[in-house]
Amino acid sequence: MPELPEVEVVRRGLEPAVSGSVITGVTVRDVRSLKRHQGGSEDFVHALTGATLEGAVRRGKFVWFPLRGSHHALVAHLGMSGQMLMGDGVSDFGSHLRIRLDLEKPTGEPVTVGFVDQRIFGSMALEQMEPVPDGHPAGRGWPAAEIPHSVSHIARDPLDPFFDDRAFVAALRSKKTGVKRALLDQNLMSGVGNIYADEALWATRVHYDRPASSLSVALSTTLLAQVRDVFHRALSEGGTSFDSQYVNVNGQSGYFSRSLQAYGRAGEACSRCGGLIVRERFMNRSSYRCERCQKPPSTR
DNA sequence: AGCGAGCCCTGCGCGC
DNA sequence: TGCGCGCAGGGCTCGC
């Protein structure tokens, strides 16, 4: 469930289960899901067992779970096909279960979290925290100004109250590269992936390969507003699910796919102008746009 | 600096 | 029925 709205749905689902919970058991079923963890699975299991989780924090597409009193966090990235599912201790998470965490809530109630990932582009890791340079809370869900090492280079996301709109607009306009590439650059702004980039560009009537530096301040500001708008609307519908790969912590699908205007709609008519929605290769992935209201830049 | 290519993986649907 | 191909929501590294 990879873009910001889907990851936020997961974070919200996990928060009540993990906050103040003690890890009573860790099972690593596939070490490939620990590729970002320095130290191997024995180290991972040993360091986590008995630890208490403070909560669930998200910046962009990364989620982490701070460990009480240790300046470390369990970090998760869902990659292309990752899920975090909640169970009751006897749940069967299926053949793609990679890591299983057994927890005990402050009430004494057991809860199990399954890290399920078909393609294993996602991962979990135990990482040291570092201070956030601006001193503000590192992400959504926890007030500490500490961020896991591997997330420290990731920019704040546009739903973060400390996201700096003016700095983003200036940074975007300093890039000569295509505007979609800039939107997908997690160092400029985090949380945007292939679907929501196409949706925000459609809403702004901008072609994906238009040089970012050619956008006016006003248009850049509109584009940012459209990213926020599509994030909020997707969040309100539980995220985008095309199939059973993308579900919330209870295994339920989101409904935003039916609200998508460009992504996945090749061959259909643009709902705004009636033009044809086309699919094109860009950055080794698919881009969808309206032929009529998102015209290619003349100089590229 | 920017940018394309390749890689990390599994599984699905399609055409032959 | 079976096989090969292209496709999939991400991110990192390398080389030019």
Tab-separated table of C-alpha atoms in Angstrom, chain A residues 15-235:
chain	number	residue	atom	x	y	z
A	15	GLU	CA	-1.432	3.184	16.515
A	16	PRO	CA	-3.959	1.901	19.069
A	17	ALA	CA	-2.483	-1.592	18.947
A	18	VAL	CA	1.173	-0.687	19.368
A	19	SER	CA	1.086	2.308	21.722
A	20	GLY	CA	2.518	1.179	25.035
A	21	SER	CA	2.606	-2.445	23.920
A	22	VAL	CA	5.435	-4.814	24.830
A	23	ILE	CA	6.958	-7.059	22.183
A	24	THR	CA	6.694	-10.590	23.529
A	25	GLY	CA	7.821	-12.434	20.423
A	26	VAL	CA	9.474	-11.790	17.063
A	27	THR	CA	9.487	-14.288	14.206
A	28	VAL	CA	11.511	-13.650	11.061
A	29	ARG	CA	10.191	-15.899	8.317
A	30	ASP	CA	12.250	-14.364	5.524
A	31	VAL	CA	15.528	-12.570	6.182
A	32	ARG	CA	15.223	-10.715	2.876
A	33	SER	CA	12.712	-8.452	4.604
A	34	LEU	CA	15.540	-7.360	6.927
A	35	LYS	CA	17.846	-6.180	4.151
A	36	ARG	CA	17.981	-2.703	5.646
A	37	HIS	CA	18.686	-3.989	9.131
A	38	GLN	CA	22.347	-3.934	10.115
A	39	GLY	CA	23.007	-7.084	12.055
A	40	GLY	CA	21.030	-10.105	10.952
A	41	SER	CA	17.868	-11.690	12.207
A	42	GLU	CA	19.195	-12.937	15.562
A	43	ASP	CA	20.193	-9.403	16.441
A	44	PHE	CA	16.819	-8.100	15.275
A	45	VAL	CA	14.886	-10.606	17.373
A	46	HIS	CA	17.068	-10.162	20.430
A	47	ALA	CA	16.983	-6.365	20.393
A	48	LEU	CA	13.226	-6.152	19.953
A	49	THR	CA	12.056	-8.843	22.315
A	50	GLY	CA	10.901	-7.251	25.556
A	51	ALA	CA	10.967	-3.709	24.161
A	52	THR	CA	8.010	-1.360	24.578
A	53	LEU	CA	6.669	0.537	21.565
A	54	GLU	CA	5.643	4.136	22.093
A	55	GLY	CA	3.431	4.653	19.082
A	56	ALA	CA	3.320	4.728	15.283
A	57	VAL	CA	4.975	7.608	13.415
A	58	ARG	CA	4.932	8.388	9.695
A	59	ARG	CA	6.860	10.673	7.402
A	60	GLY	CA	6.095	10.280	3.708
A	61	LYS	CA	5.911	6.547	3.025
A	62	PHE	CA	8.030	5.502	6.012
A	63	VAL	CA	6.542	4.340	9.317
A	64	TRP	CA	8.440	3.783	12.520
A	65	PHE	CA	7.718	2.663	16.033
A	66	PRO	CA	9.875	4.365	18.683
A	67	LEU	CA	11.203	2.085	21.417
A	68	ARG	CA	10.733	3.380	24.933
A	69	GLY	CA	13.870	4.789	26.518
A	70	SER	CA	16.344	3.676	23.877
A	71	HIS	CA	16.650	6.232	21.045
A	72	HIS	CA	15.949	3.425	18.618
A	73	ALA	CA	12.940	2.657	16.459
A	74	LEU	CA	11.546	-0.219	14.476
A	75	VAL	CA	11.329	1.182	10.944
A	76	ALA	CA	9.070	-0.183	8.213
A	77	HIS	CA	8.748	0.612	4.537
A	78	LEU	CA	6.066	-1.191	2.570
A	79	GLY	CA	7.777	-0.947	-0.814
A	80	MET	CA	5.440	-1.920	-3.649
A	81	SER	CA	3.483	-4.716	-2.036
A	82	GLY	CA	3.920	-4.523	1.711
A	83	GLN	CA	1.107	-4.775	4.216
A	84	MET	CA	0.942	-4.625	7.965
A	85	LEU	CA	-1.937	-6.697	9.240
A	86	MET	CA	-3.301	-7.049	12.734
A	87	GLY	CA	-4.285	-10.372	14.189
A	88	ASP	CA	-5.223	-11.998	17.421
A	89	GLY	CA	-2.347	-14.345	18.106
A	90	VAL	CA	-3.597	-17.294	16.117
A	91	SER	CA	-4.005	-15.470	12.807
A	92	ASP	CA	-2.738	-17.037	9.614
A	93	PHE	CA	-1.229	-14.240	7.544
A	94	GLY	CA	-0.668	-16.418	4.501
A	95	SER	CA	2.396	-17.446	2.562
A	96	HIS	CA	3.713	-13.904	2.114
A	97	LEU	CA	4.119	-13.331	5.827
A	98	ARG	CA	7.753	-12.254	6.291
A	99	ILE	CA	7.910	-10.997	9.879
A	100	ARG	CA	5.556	-11.504	12.769
A	101	LEU	CA	5.447	-9.453	15.969
A	102	ASP	CA	3.558	-10.702	18.991
A	103	LEU	CA	2.604	-7.893	21.351
A	104	GLU	CA	0.947	-7.468	24.680
A	105	LYS	CA	-1.092	-4.306	25.099
A	106	PRO	CA	-1.058	-2.305	28.348
A	107	THR	CA	-4.388	-3.944	29.128
A	108	GLY	CA	-2.745	-7.349	28.919
A	109	GLU	CA	-4.576	-8.174	25.720
A	110	PRO	CA	-2.465	-9.945	23.078
A	111	VAL	CA	-2.232	-8.599	19.535
A	112	THR	CA	-0.186	-9.767	16.567
A	113	VAL	CA	1.201	-7.638	13.753
A	114	GLY	CA	2.081	-9.388	10.511
A	115	PHE	CA	4.461	-7.806	8.003
A	116	VAL	CA	3.284	-9.299	4.734
A	117	ASP	CA	5.102	-8.505	1.488
A	118	GLN	CA	4.737	-10.378	-1.758
A	119	ARG	CA	7.596	-8.786	-3.685
A	120	ILE	CA	9.940	-8.058	-0.781
A	121	PHE	CA	10.705	-4.529	-1.898
A	122	GLY	CA	9.636	-3.437	1.552
A	123	SER	CA	11.598	-4.020	4.729
A	124	MET	CA	11.831	-3.698	8.468
A	125	ALA	CA	14.863	-2.607	10.454
A	126	LEU	CA	15.855	-1.583	13.930
A	127	GLU	CA	17.620	1.747	13.716
A	128	GLN	CA	19.197	4.410	15.818
A	129	MET	CA	17.437	7.768	16.019
A	130	GLU	CA	19.060	11.079	15.191
A	131	PRO	CA	17.940	14.611	16.016
A	132	VAL	CA	15.779	16.426	13.468
A	133	PRO	CA	17.681	19.564	12.389
A	134	ASP	CA	14.686	21.910	12.639
A	135	GLY	CA	13.767	20.644	16.113
A	136	HIS	CA	10.142	19.982	15.230
A	137	PRO	CA	8.340	16.634	15.557
A	138	ALA	CA	9.854	14.259	13.013
A	139	GLY	CA	6.583	12.943	11.656
A	140	ARG	CA	2.929	12.384	12.304
A	141	GLY	CA	1.941	10.464	15.399
A	142	TRP	CA	4.612	11.274	17.959
A	143	PRO	CA	6.028	14.604	19.199
A	144	ALA	CA	9.719	13.677	19.459
A	145	ALA	CA	12.170	15.562	17.216
A	146	GLU	CA	14.041	12.341	16.456
A	147	ILE	CA	14.147	10.444	13.191
A	148	PRO	CA	15.548	7.054	12.212
A	149	HIS	CA	18.849	7.247	10.395
A	150	SER	CA	17.563	5.873	7.079
A	151	VAL	CA	14.660	8.347	7.037
A	152	SER	CA	16.689	11.434	7.848
A	153	HIS	CA	17.195	12.370	4.198
A	154	ILE	CA	13.460	12.146	3.462
A	155	ALA	CA	11.745	15.537	3.245
A	156	ARG	CA	8.657	16.364	5.257
A	157	ASP	CA	5.409	15.496	3.507
A	158	PRO	CA	2.747	18.039	2.559
A	159	LEU	CA	0.374	16.906	5.321
A	160	ASP	CA	3.046	17.666	7.921
A	161	PRO	CA	2.277	20.892	9.826
A	162	PHE	CA	5.955	21.846	9.579
A	163	PHE	CA	6.126	21.406	5.815
A	164	ASP	CA	7.437	24.665	4.365
A	165	ASP	CA	5.322	25.572	1.338
A	166	ARG	CA	7.442	28.483	0.201
A	167	ALA	CA	10.671	26.522	0.479
A	168	PHE	CA	9.138	23.680	-1.497
A	169	VAL	CA	7.913	25.955	-4.273
A	170	ALA	CA	11.349	27.547	-4.492
A	171	ALA	CA	13.081	24.148	-4.526
A	172	LEU	CA	10.702	22.788	-7.151
A	173	ARG	CA	11.241	25.775	-9.411
A	174	SER	CA	15.010	25.431	-9.106
A	175	LYS	CA	14.843	22.023	-10.826
A	176	LYS	CA	15.298	21.836	-14.558
A	177	THR	CA	14.050	18.272	-14.578
A	178	GLY	CA	10.530	17.181	-15.496
A	179	VAL	CA	7.918	18.138	-12.941
A	180	LYS	CA	6.801	14.552	-12.299
A	181	ARG	CA	10.332	13.469	-11.534
A	182	ALA	CA	10.523	16.349	-9.060
A	183	LEU	CA	7.217	15.338	-7.462
A	184	LEU	CA	8.528	11.805	-7.005
A	185	ASP	CA	11.785	13.033	-5.472
A	186	GLN	CA	11.368	12.172	-1.784
A	187	ASN	CA	14.115	14.636	-0.898
A	188	LEU	CA	12.019	17.587	-2.099
A	189	MET	CA	8.681	16.462	-0.719
A	190	SER	CA	7.791	12.998	0.481
A	191	GLY	CA	4.744	10.802	0.139
A	192	VAL	CA	3.980	11.215	-3.558
A	193	GLY	CA	4.182	8.128	-5.761
A	194	ASN	CA	3.179	7.258	-9.285
A	195	ILE	CA	-0.592	7.340	-8.791
A	196	TYR	CA	-0.941	10.586	-6.915
A	197	ALA	CA	1.676	12.348	-9.041
A	198	ASP	CA	-0.441	11.626	-12.115
A	199	GLU	CA	-3.626	12.681	-10.324
A	200	ALA	CA	-2.194	15.975	-9.072
A	201	LEU	CA	-0.732	16.752	-12.511
A	202	TRP	CA	-4.066	15.995	-14.138
A	203	ALA	CA	-5.868	18.263	-11.677
A	204	THR	CA	-3.377	21.043	-12.458
A	205	ARG	CA	-3.491	20.392	-16.252
A	206	VAL	CA	0.286	20.029	-16.356
A	207	HIS	CA	2.253	17.552	-18.505
A	208	TYR	CA	4.576	15.250	-16.557
A	209	ASP	CA	7.675	16.205	-18.549
A	210	ARG	CA	7.279	19.936	-18.351
A	211	PRO	CA	10.453	21.392	-16.795
A	212	ALA	CA	9.793	22.135	-13.138
A	213	SER	CA	11.642	25.417	-13.554
A	214	SER	CA	9.047	26.553	-16.096
A	215	LEU	CA	6.224	26.531	-13.533
A	216	SER	CA	5.270	29.928	-12.151
A	217	VAL	CA	5.058	30.432	-8.412
A	218	ALA	CA	1.274	30.458	-8.761
A	219	LEU	CA	1.146	27.217	-10.740
A	220	SER	CA	3.617	25.512	-8.390
A	221	THR	CA	1.454	26.572	-5.470
A	222	THR	CA	-1.624	25.185	-7.200
A	223	LEU	CA	0.155	21.911	-7.872
A	224	LEU	CA	1.074	21.599	-4.204
A	225	ALA	CA	-2.529	22.344	-3.253
A	226	GLN	CA	-3.701	19.618	-5.650
A	227	VAL	CA	-1.299	17.111	-4.102
A	228	ARG	CA	-2.758	17.912	-0.703
A	229	ASP	CA	-6.289	17.750	-2.020
A	230	VAL	CA	-5.879	14.343	-3.630
A	231	PHE	CA	-4.146	13.042	-0.488
A	232	HIS	CA	-7.017	14.236	1.693
A	233	ARG	CA	-9.667	12.788	-0.595
A	234	ALA	CA	-7.855	9.452	-0.849
A	235	LEU	CA	-7.445	9.330	2.909
